[in-house]
Amino acid sequence: MLEATRLECMRGDRLLFSGVDLRIEPGGLLHVRGPNGSGKSSLLRMLCGLVLPEAGEILWNGKPTRNSEDYHRSLTYMGHSNGIKEELSGLENLRINCGLAGFEVGEEEALSAFERMGLEGREHLPAKVLSQGQRRRVMLARLLVAETPLWILDEPLVALDTDAIGLMRSLFELHLEKGGMMILTTHQELEIAARNAQEIRFST
Amino acid sequence: MSILVWVLRRDMMLAMRRKSDVLTTLFFFVIMVSLFPLGVGPERELLKAIGPGVVWVAALLASMLSLGRLFSADYSDGTLEQMLLCPESLSLIVLGKTFVHWMTSGLPLVLMAPLLGLQFGLSGQALWVLLASLLLGTPVLSLVGAIGASLTLGLRGGGVLVSLLVLPLYIPVLIFGAGAVDASTSGLGAEGHLSVLGALLVLALLATPKASAAALRISLE
């Protein structure tokens, strides 16, 4: 369970948001909405621990998330940048990213994840020859093999085509059904079935 | 520990696919050192006297030149952000990355240095001492440089700033590195200087990965 109380975020001299409370339980989905520049990404980065909150605290299963190994083992974060190396092939990217995140993925498992992401036949191409959407798929393939309960996804659907968006939606629903938690921002209209869906709306 | 293996594998793979980066640093070093005998003329005694210093200063500059690519590519494609979220210690990741950086920018210089030393008429023993001093000293340059590289990450004009930050910190390494060769040619023995370099290396290994990791967290916030 992820809990945050009275979070406050400053960017330079500007107060982006303050007094944000949230609480996500297994199976819960939190959709963060708001116009550009309203602090959605900052909130997500704050929840990951990449940005320190000006005030407030973030708890994972009742313990502070800061420097918590348990929290970082339970978390998968995907931000604006794809986080893949152009010189490496899609498959190498996936296996290395998983290795760094603390779990090993076998070749077979990685190949089947690529197949499901519609990247068949492109597993061994260097990422620099892939299109934007395909690179995004390489990054998202990690969600298929990761067994982390908490997903924090910042605009995961950018550059994806409708097929891929449909695939991601069913993946999200499966994750939530299995008791996973998810925090999401997206500008697309996306209906995700969840037992416990909440929304935070930012305004400028 | 497995994270260290992953970082080493990853960075070695990347370095192997970008060989031009390794070669440019090496050629910069070779050309820079070779310019001095051409510039100051063929006086044997003079060249012998300036040789160790020239090789060391060139190694310093070459190592600094390559600092930019230690973190900046990972920073711009978002992989550095993912590394910050790793469950294991960021210092270990930094250590792994710095080691590969040294393997690809420092080690080639070390191996090339005796050959370049011949241009300055250094004796066989002096060449061995030069090799040993560079072998102990260049990892310190990479380790200390990593702090500067992580502090200036994402800043405009970071390249110039990093040299201002890092070059003063390189001075002890330069003094004892070039001093080791001088001491051995003048018959004093280089053991003292090499021991200090070894001590600096141990100190840098213990202290700098933590400092770089902290600097990275600040730079990415």
Coordinates of C-alpha atoms in Angstrom, one line a residue:
Chain A
M1 CA 0.0 0.0 0.0
L2 CA 1.3 3.4 -1.0
E3 CA 0.3 6.4 1.1
A4 CA 1.3 10.0 0.8
T5 CA 0.3 12.8 3.1
R6 CA 0.3 16.6 2.5
L7 CA 2.9 16.5 -0.3
E8 CA 4.2 19.8 -1.4
C9 CA 6.3 20.5 -4.5
M10 CA 8.3 23.6 -5.3
R11 CA 9.9 24.2 -8.7
G12 CA 12.3 27.1 -8.3
D13 CA 10.2 29.8 -6.6
R14 CA 6.9 28.5 -7.9
L15 CA 4.6 26.3 -5.8
L16 CA 3.4 23.6 -8.1
F17 CA 1.1 21.9 -5.6
S18 CA 0.6 21.5 -1.9
G19 CA -1.5 19.4 0.4
V20 CA -1.8 16.4 -1.9
D21 CA -2.9 13.3 -0.1
L22 CA -3.3 9.9 -1.7
R23 CA -3.7 6.3 -0.7
I24 CA -3.5 3.3 -3.1
E25 CA -4.3 -0.2 -2.0
P26 CA -3.8 -3.4 -3.9
G27 CA -5.9 -3.4 -7.0
G28 CA -6.1 0.4 -7.0
L29 CA -5.6 2.7 -9.9
L30 CA -4.8 6.4 -9.5
H31 CA -5.2 8.6 -12.5
V32 CA -3.4 11.9 -12.3
R33 CA -5.0 14.5 -14.6
G34 CA -4.3 18.1 -15.4
P35 CA -3.1 20.4 -18.1
N36 CA 0.5 20.6 -19.2
G37 CA 2.9 22.0 -16.6
S38 CA 0.5 21.5 -13.7
G39 CA 2.8 19.2 -11.8
K40 CA 1.7 15.7 -12.8
S41 CA 5.2 14.5 -13.7
S42 CA 6.6 16.1 -10.7
L43 CA 4.2 14.3 -8.5
L44 CA 5.1 10.9 -10.1
R45 CA 8.8 11.6 -9.8
M46 CA 8.3 12.6 -6.2
L47 CA 6.5 9.3 -5.5
C48 CA 9.4 7.4 -7.0
G49 CA 11.9 9.3 -4.9
L50 CA 13.6 11.1 -7.8
V51 CA 12.4 14.5 -6.4
L52 CA 12.3 15.2 -2.7
P53 CA 9.0 16.7 -1.4
E54 CA 9.2 20.1 0.1
A55 CA 6.9 18.9 2.8
G56 CA 4.9 15.8 3.6
E57 CA 5.8 12.2 3.6
I58 CA 5.5 9.1 1.4
L59 CA 5.0 5.7 3.0
W60 CA 5.2 2.2 1.5
N61 CA 3.4 -0.4 3.7
G62 CA 3.7 2.0 6.5
K63 CA 7.4 2.7 6.2
P64 CA 9.1 5.8 4.6
T65 CA 10.1 5.1 1.0
R66 CA 13.3 7.1 1.1
N67 CA 16.3 4.8 0.6
S68 CA 14.0 1.8 1.1
E69 CA 15.3 -1.2 -0.8
D70 CA 12.0 -3.0 -0.4
Y71 CA 10.2 0.0 -2.0
H72 CA 12.5 0.1 -5.0
R73 CA 12.2 -3.6 -5.5
S74 CA 8.4 -3.2 -5.7
L75 CA 8.4 -0.3 -8.1
T76 CA 8.5 0.1 -11.8
Y77 CA 8.7 3.7 -13.0
M78 CA 8.5 4.8 -16.6
G79 CA 9.0 8.4 -17.5
H80 CA 9.0 10.6 -20.5
S81 CA 12.2 9.3 -21.9
N82 CA 12.3 5.7 -23.1
G83 CA 15.3 4.7 -21.1
I84 CA 16.7 2.5 -23.8
K85 CA 20.2 2.7 -25.4
E86 CA 20.2 3.3 -29.1
E87 CA 23.3 1.2 -29.7
L88 CA 21.9 -1.9 -28.1
S89 CA 19.3 -4.2 -29.6
G90 CA 15.8 -4.3 -28.2
L91 CA 16.4 -7.6 -26.5
E92 CA 19.6 -6.5 -24.9
N93 CA 17.9 -3.3 -23.7
L94 CA 15.1 -5.3 -22.0
R95 CA 17.4 -7.8 -20.4
I96 CA 19.8 -5.2 -19.1
N97 CA 17.1 -2.9 -17.8
C98 CA 15.6 -5.8 -15.9
G99 CA 19.0 -6.8 -14.6
L100 CA 19.6 -3.3 -13.3
A101 CA 16.1 -3.3 -11.7
G102 CA 17.2 -6.4 -9.8
F103 CA 15.7 -9.4 -11.5
E104 CA 17.0 -11.6 -14.3
V105 CA 15.0 -12.3 -17.5
G106 CA 15.9 -15.3 -19.6
E107 CA 16.2 -15.1 -23.3
E108 CA 13.0 -17.2 -23.9
E109 CA 10.9 -15.0 -21.6
A110 CA 12.3 -11.8 -23.2
L111 CA 11.5 -13.1 -26.7
S112 CA 8.0 -14.0 -25.8
A113 CA 7.5 -10.6 -24.3
F114 CA 8.6 -9.0 -27.6
E115 CA 6.3 -11.2 -29.5
R116 CA 3.4 -10.1 -27.4
M117 CA 4.4 -6.4 -27.9
G118 CA 4.3 -7.0 -31.7
L119 CA 8.1 -6.6 -32.1
E120 CA 8.6 -10.0 -33.6
G121 CA 11.6 -10.1 -35.9
R122 CA 13.0 -6.8 -34.5
E123 CA 14.4 -8.2 -31.3
H124 CA 18.0 -8.0 -32.5
L125 CA 17.9 -4.7 -34.3
P126 CA 19.7 -1.8 -32.7
A127 CA 17.1 0.5 -31.1
K128 CA 18.3 3.4 -33.2
V129 CA 16.7 1.9 -36.3
L130 CA 13.3 1.4 -34.6
S131 CA 10.5 4.0 -34.9
Q132 CA 9.4 6.1 -31.9
G133 CA 6.4 3.8 -31.3
Q134 CA 8.6 0.7 -31.5
R135 CA 11.1 2.1 -29.0
R136 CA 8.2 2.8 -26.7
R137 CA 7.1 -0.8 -27.1
V138 CA 10.6 -2.0 -26.2
M139 CA 10.4 0.0 -23.0
L140 CA 6.9 -1.2 -22.2
A141 CA 7.9 -4.8 -22.8
R142 CA 9.4 -4.6 -19.3
L143 CA 6.0 -4.4 -17.8
L144 CA 5.3 -7.9 -19.2
V145 CA 8.2 -9.5 -17.4
A146 CA 8.4 -7.3 -14.3
E147 CA 6.7 -8.7 -11.2
T148 CA 6.6 -5.5 -9.3
P149 CA 3.3 -4.6 -7.6
L150 CA 3.5 -0.8 -8.1
W151 CA 3.7 0.7 -11.5
I152 CA 4.2 4.5 -11.9
L153 CA 3.7 5.4 -15.5
D154 CA 4.1 8.9 -16.9
E155 CA 2.4 9.2 -20.3
P156 CA 3.1 5.5 -21.2
L157 CA 0.9 5.7 -24.4
V158 CA 2.7 8.4 -26.2
A159 CA 3.6 7.4 -29.8
L160 CA 1.7 4.1 -29.6
D161 CA -0.8 3.1 -32.3
T162 CA -4.4 2.0 -31.4
D163 CA -3.5 -1.8 -31.4
A164 CA -0.7 -1.2 -28.9
I165 CA -2.9 1.0 -26.8
G166 CA -5.5 -1.8 -26.6
L167 CA -2.8 -4.2 -25.6
M168 CA -1.6 -1.9 -22.9
R169 CA -5.1 -1.4 -21.6
S170 CA -5.6 -5.2 -21.2
L171 CA -2.2 -5.4 -19.6
F172 CA -3.1 -2.7 -17.1
E173 CA -6.4 -4.4 -16.3
L174 CA -4.7 -7.7 -15.7
H175 CA -2.1 -6.1 -13.4
L176 CA -4.9 -4.5 -11.4
E177 CA -6.9 -7.7 -11.3
K178 CA -3.9 -9.5 -9.9
G179 CA -3.8 -7.0 -7.0
G180 CA -1.2 -4.7 -8.5
M181 CA -1.2 -0.9 -8.0
M182 CA -0.9 1.7 -10.7
I183 CA -0.4 5.4 -10.9
L184 CA -0.9 6.8 -14.4
T185 CA -0.9 10.1 -16.3
T186 CA -2.2 10.2 -19.8
H187 CA -3.9 12.7 -22.1
Q188 CA -5.6 10.0 -24.0
E189 CA -9.1 8.9 -23.1
L190 CA -8.5 5.5 -21.7
E191 CA -11.1 3.5 -19.9
I192 CA -9.4 1.0 -17.5
A193 CA -11.6 -1.3 -15.5
A194 CA -10.5 -1.3 -11.9
R195 CA -12.1 -2.2 -8.6
N196 CA -10.8 0.9 -7.0
A197 CA -10.1 3.8 -9.4
Q198 CA -9.4 7.3 -8.1
E199 CA -8.4 10.5 -9.7
I200 CA -6.3 13.5 -8.8
R201 CA -7.0 16.6 -10.8
F202 CA -4.4 19.4 -11.0
S203 CA -5.2 22.9 -12.2
T204 CA -2.6 25.5 -13.1
Chain B
M1 CA 26.7 -7.6 -6.4
S2 CA 25.0 -8.8 -9.5
I3 CA 24.2 -5.2 -10.3
L4 CA 27.9 -4.5 -10.7
V5 CA 28.1 -7.3 -13.2
W6 CA 25.2 -5.9 -15.2
V7 CA 26.6 -2.4 -15.2
L8 CA 30.0 -3.6 -16.3
R9 CA 28.5 -5.8 -19.1
R10 CA 26.3 -3.0 -20.3
D11 CA 28.9 -0.3 -20.4
M12 CA 31.5 -2.5 -22.0
M13 CA 29.0 -3.5 -24.7
L14 CA 28.2 0.2 -25.3
A15 CA 31.9 1.1 -25.4
M16 CA 32.6 -1.7 -27.9
R17 CA 29.8 -0.3 -30.2
R18 CA 31.2 3.2 -30.0
K19 CA 34.9 2.5 -30.6
S20 CA 35.4 6.0 -32.0
D21 CA 35.1 7.5 -28.6
V22 CA 37.9 5.3 -27.3
L23 CA 40.1 6.0 -30.3
T24 CA 39.6 9.8 -30.2
T25 CA 40.8 10.0 -26.6
L26 CA 43.8 7.9 -27.4
F27 CA 44.8 9.8 -30.5
F28 CA 44.4 13.1 -28.6
F29 CA 46.9 11.8 -26.1
V30 CA 49.3 10.6 -28.8
I31 CA 49.2 13.8 -30.8
M32 CA 49.4 16.1 -27.8
V33 CA 52.5 14.3 -26.4
S34 CA 54.1 14.2 -29.9
L35 CA 53.8 17.9 -30.4
F36 CA 56.2 18.8 -27.6
P37 CA 59.4 17.3 -29.1
L38 CA 58.4 19.0 -32.4
G39 CA 57.9 22.3 -30.6
V40 CA 60.9 22.5 -28.2
G41 CA 63.4 21.0 -30.6
P42 CA 65.6 17.9 -30.4
E43 CA 67.7 18.7 -27.3
R44 CA 68.2 15.4 -25.5
E45 CA 68.6 16.7 -22.0
L46 CA 65.7 19.1 -22.2
L47 CA 63.3 16.5 -23.6
K48 CA 64.4 14.0 -20.9
A49 CA 63.6 16.6 -18.2
I50 CA 60.2 17.6 -19.5
G51 CA 59.1 14.1 -20.8
P52 CA 57.4 12.7 -17.7
G53 CA 55.6 16.0 -17.0
V54 CA 54.4 16.3 -20.6
V55 CA 53.1 12.7 -20.7
W56 CA 51.3 13.2 -17.4
V57 CA 49.7 16.5 -18.3
A58 CA 48.5 15.0 -21.6
A59 CA 47.0 12.1 -19.7
L60 CA 45.2 14.5 -17.4
L61 CA 43.7 16.4 -20.3
A62 CA 42.8 13.3 -22.2
S63 CA 41.1 11.8 -19.2
M64 CA 39.2 15.1 -18.7
L65 CA 38.2 15.2 -22.3
S66 CA 36.4 11.9 -22.0
L67 CA 34.6 12.7 -18.7
G68 CA 31.7 14.2 -20.6
R69 CA 30.6 10.8 -21.9
L70 CA 30.7 9.2 -18.5
F71 CA 27.1 10.1 -17.6
S72 CA 25.7 12.5 -20.2
A73 CA 24.4 9.9 -22.7
D74 CA 22.7 8.0 -20.0
Y75 CA 21.3 11.2 -18.6
S76 CA 19.8 12.3 -21.9
D77 CA 18.1 9.0 -22.8
G78 CA 16.7 8.4 -19.4
T79 CA 18.6 5.3 -18.5
L80 CA 20.4 7.2 -15.6
E81 CA 17.0 7.9 -14.1
Q82 CA 16.3 4.2 -14.1
M83 CA 19.6 3.5 -12.4
L84 CA 18.7 5.9 -9.6
L85 CA 15.7 3.8 -9.0
C86 CA 17.7 0.5 -8.7
P87 CA 17.1 -1.3 -5.5
E88 CA 20.8 -1.7 -4.9
S89 CA 23.3 1.0 -4.1
L90 CA 23.9 3.7 -6.6
S91 CA 27.6 4.0 -5.5
L92 CA 28.1 0.5 -6.8
I93 CA 26.7 1.5 -10.2
V94 CA 28.9 4.6 -10.3
L95 CA 31.9 2.5 -9.4
G96 CA 31.1 0.1 -12.2
K97 CA 30.6 2.9 -14.7
T98 CA 33.8 4.6 -13.6
F99 CA 35.8 1.4 -14.0
V100 CA 34.6 0.9 -17.5
H101 CA 35.4 4.6 -18.2
W102 CA 38.9 4.0 -17.0
M103 CA 39.2 0.7 -19.0
T104 CA 38.3 2.6 -22.2
S105 CA 39.9 6.0 -21.6
G106 CA 42.7 5.5 -19.0
L107 CA 44.1 2.0 -19.8
P108 CA 44.8 2.6 -23.5
L109 CA 46.8 5.7 -22.5
V110 CA 48.8 3.7 -19.9
L111 CA 49.7 1.1 -22.5
M112 CA 50.6 3.7 -25.0
A113 CA 52.7 5.8 -22.7
P114 CA 56.0 3.9 -22.8
L115 CA 56.1 4.1 -26.5
L116 CA 55.6 7.9 -26.4
G117 CA 58.2 8.1 -23.6
L118 CA 60.8 6.9 -26.1
Q119 CA 60.3 10.2 -28.0
F120 CA 61.7 12.0 -25.0
G121 CA 64.7 9.6 -24.7
L122 CA 63.6 8.2 -21.3
S123 CA 65.6 5.3 -20.1
G124 CA 64.2 1.8 -19.8
Q125 CA 63.7 2.1 -16.1
A126 CA 62.1 5.5 -16.3
L127 CA 59.6 4.0 -18.8
W128 CA 58.7 1.3 -16.3
V129 CA 58.2 3.8 -13.6
L130 CA 56.1 6.0 -15.9
L131 CA 53.9 3.0 -16.7
A132 CA 53.5 2.1 -13.0
S133 CA 52.7 5.7 -12.0
L134 CA 50.1 6.0 -14.8
L135 CA 48.6 2.7 -13.9
L136 CA 48.1 3.8 -10.3
G137 CA 47.2 7.4 -11.1
T138 CA 44.8 7.3 -14.1
P139 CA 42.1 5.4 -12.1
V140 CA 42.2 8.2 -9.6
L141 CA 41.6 10.7 -12.4
S142 CA 38.5 8.8 -13.5
L143 CA 37.2 8.4 -10.0
V144 CA 37.7 12.1 -9.1
G145 CA 36.5 13.2 -12.5
A146 CA 33.2 11.3 -12.0
I147 CA 32.3 13.7 -9.2
G148 CA 32.8 16.6 -11.5
A149 CA 30.9 14.9 -14.3
S150 CA 27.9 14.2 -12.1
L151 CA 27.8 17.7 -10.6
T152 CA 27.8 19.4 -14.0
L153 CA 25.3 17.0 -15.6
G154 CA 22.7 18.8 -17.7
L155 CA 24.3 22.2 -17.3
R156 CA 25.0 24.5 -20.2
G157 CA 28.7 24.7 -20.8
G158 CA 29.2 21.8 -18.5
G159 CA 32.4 20.8 -20.3
V160 CA 34.3 23.9 -19.4
L161 CA 32.9 23.9 -15.9
V162 CA 34.0 20.3 -15.3
S163 CA 37.6 21.2 -16.2
L164 CA 37.6 24.1 -13.7
L165 CA 36.2 21.8 -11.0
V166 CA 38.3 18.8 -11.6
L167 CA 41.7 20.0 -12.8
P168 CA 42.7 21.5 -9.4
L169 CA 41.8 18.2 -7.8
Y170 CA 44.1 16.4 -10.3
I171 CA 47.2 18.3 -9.0
P172 CA 48.3 15.9 -6.3
V173 CA 48.1 13.0 -8.8
L174 CA 50.2 15.0 -11.3
I175 CA 52.8 16.0 -8.8
F176 CA 53.4 12.5 -7.5
G177 CA 52.9 10.8 -10.9
A178 CA 55.5 13.0 -12.8
G179 CA 57.6 13.2 -9.6
A180 CA 57.9 9.4 -9.5
V181 CA 59.7 9.3 -12.9
D182 CA 61.9 12.3 -12.0
A183 CA 62.8 10.6 -8.7
S184 CA 63.8 7.4 -10.4
T185 CA 65.9 9.1 -13.1
S186 CA 67.8 11.1 -10.4
G187 CA 68.5 7.9 -8.5
L188 CA 66.3 8.6 -5.5
G189 CA 63.9 5.7 -6.2
A190 CA 60.3 6.0 -7.0
E191 CA 58.8 3.8 -4.2
G192 CA 57.8 6.8 -2.1
H193 CA 55.9 8.5 -4.9
L194 CA 54.3 5.3 -6.1
S195 CA 53.1 4.5 -2.5
V196 CA 51.5 7.9 -2.3
L197 CA 49.7 7.3 -5.6
G198 CA 48.6 3.9 -4.3
A199 CA 47.2 5.6 -1.2
L200 CA 45.4 8.2 -3.3
L201 CA 43.9 5.4 -5.3
V202 CA 42.6 3.6 -2.2
L203 CA 41.2 6.9 -0.8
A204 CA 39.5 7.7 -4.1
L205 CA 38.0 4.2 -4.4
L206 CA 36.5 4.5 -0.9
A207 CA 35.3 8.1 -1.0
T208 CA 34.4 9.2 -4.5
P209 CA 31.7 6.7 -5.6
K210 CA 29.5 7.9 -2.7
A211 CA 30.2 11.5 -3.5
S212 CA 29.4 11.0 -7.2
A213 CA 26.2 9.1 -6.3
A214 CA 25.0 12.0 -4.1
A215 CA 25.9 14.5 -6.8
L216 CA 23.9 12.5 -9.4
R217 CA 20.8 12.5 -7.1
I218 CA 21.1 16.3 -6.9
S219 CA 21.6 16.7 -10.6
L220 CA 18.6 14.6 -11.6
E221 CA 16.1 16.2 -9.2

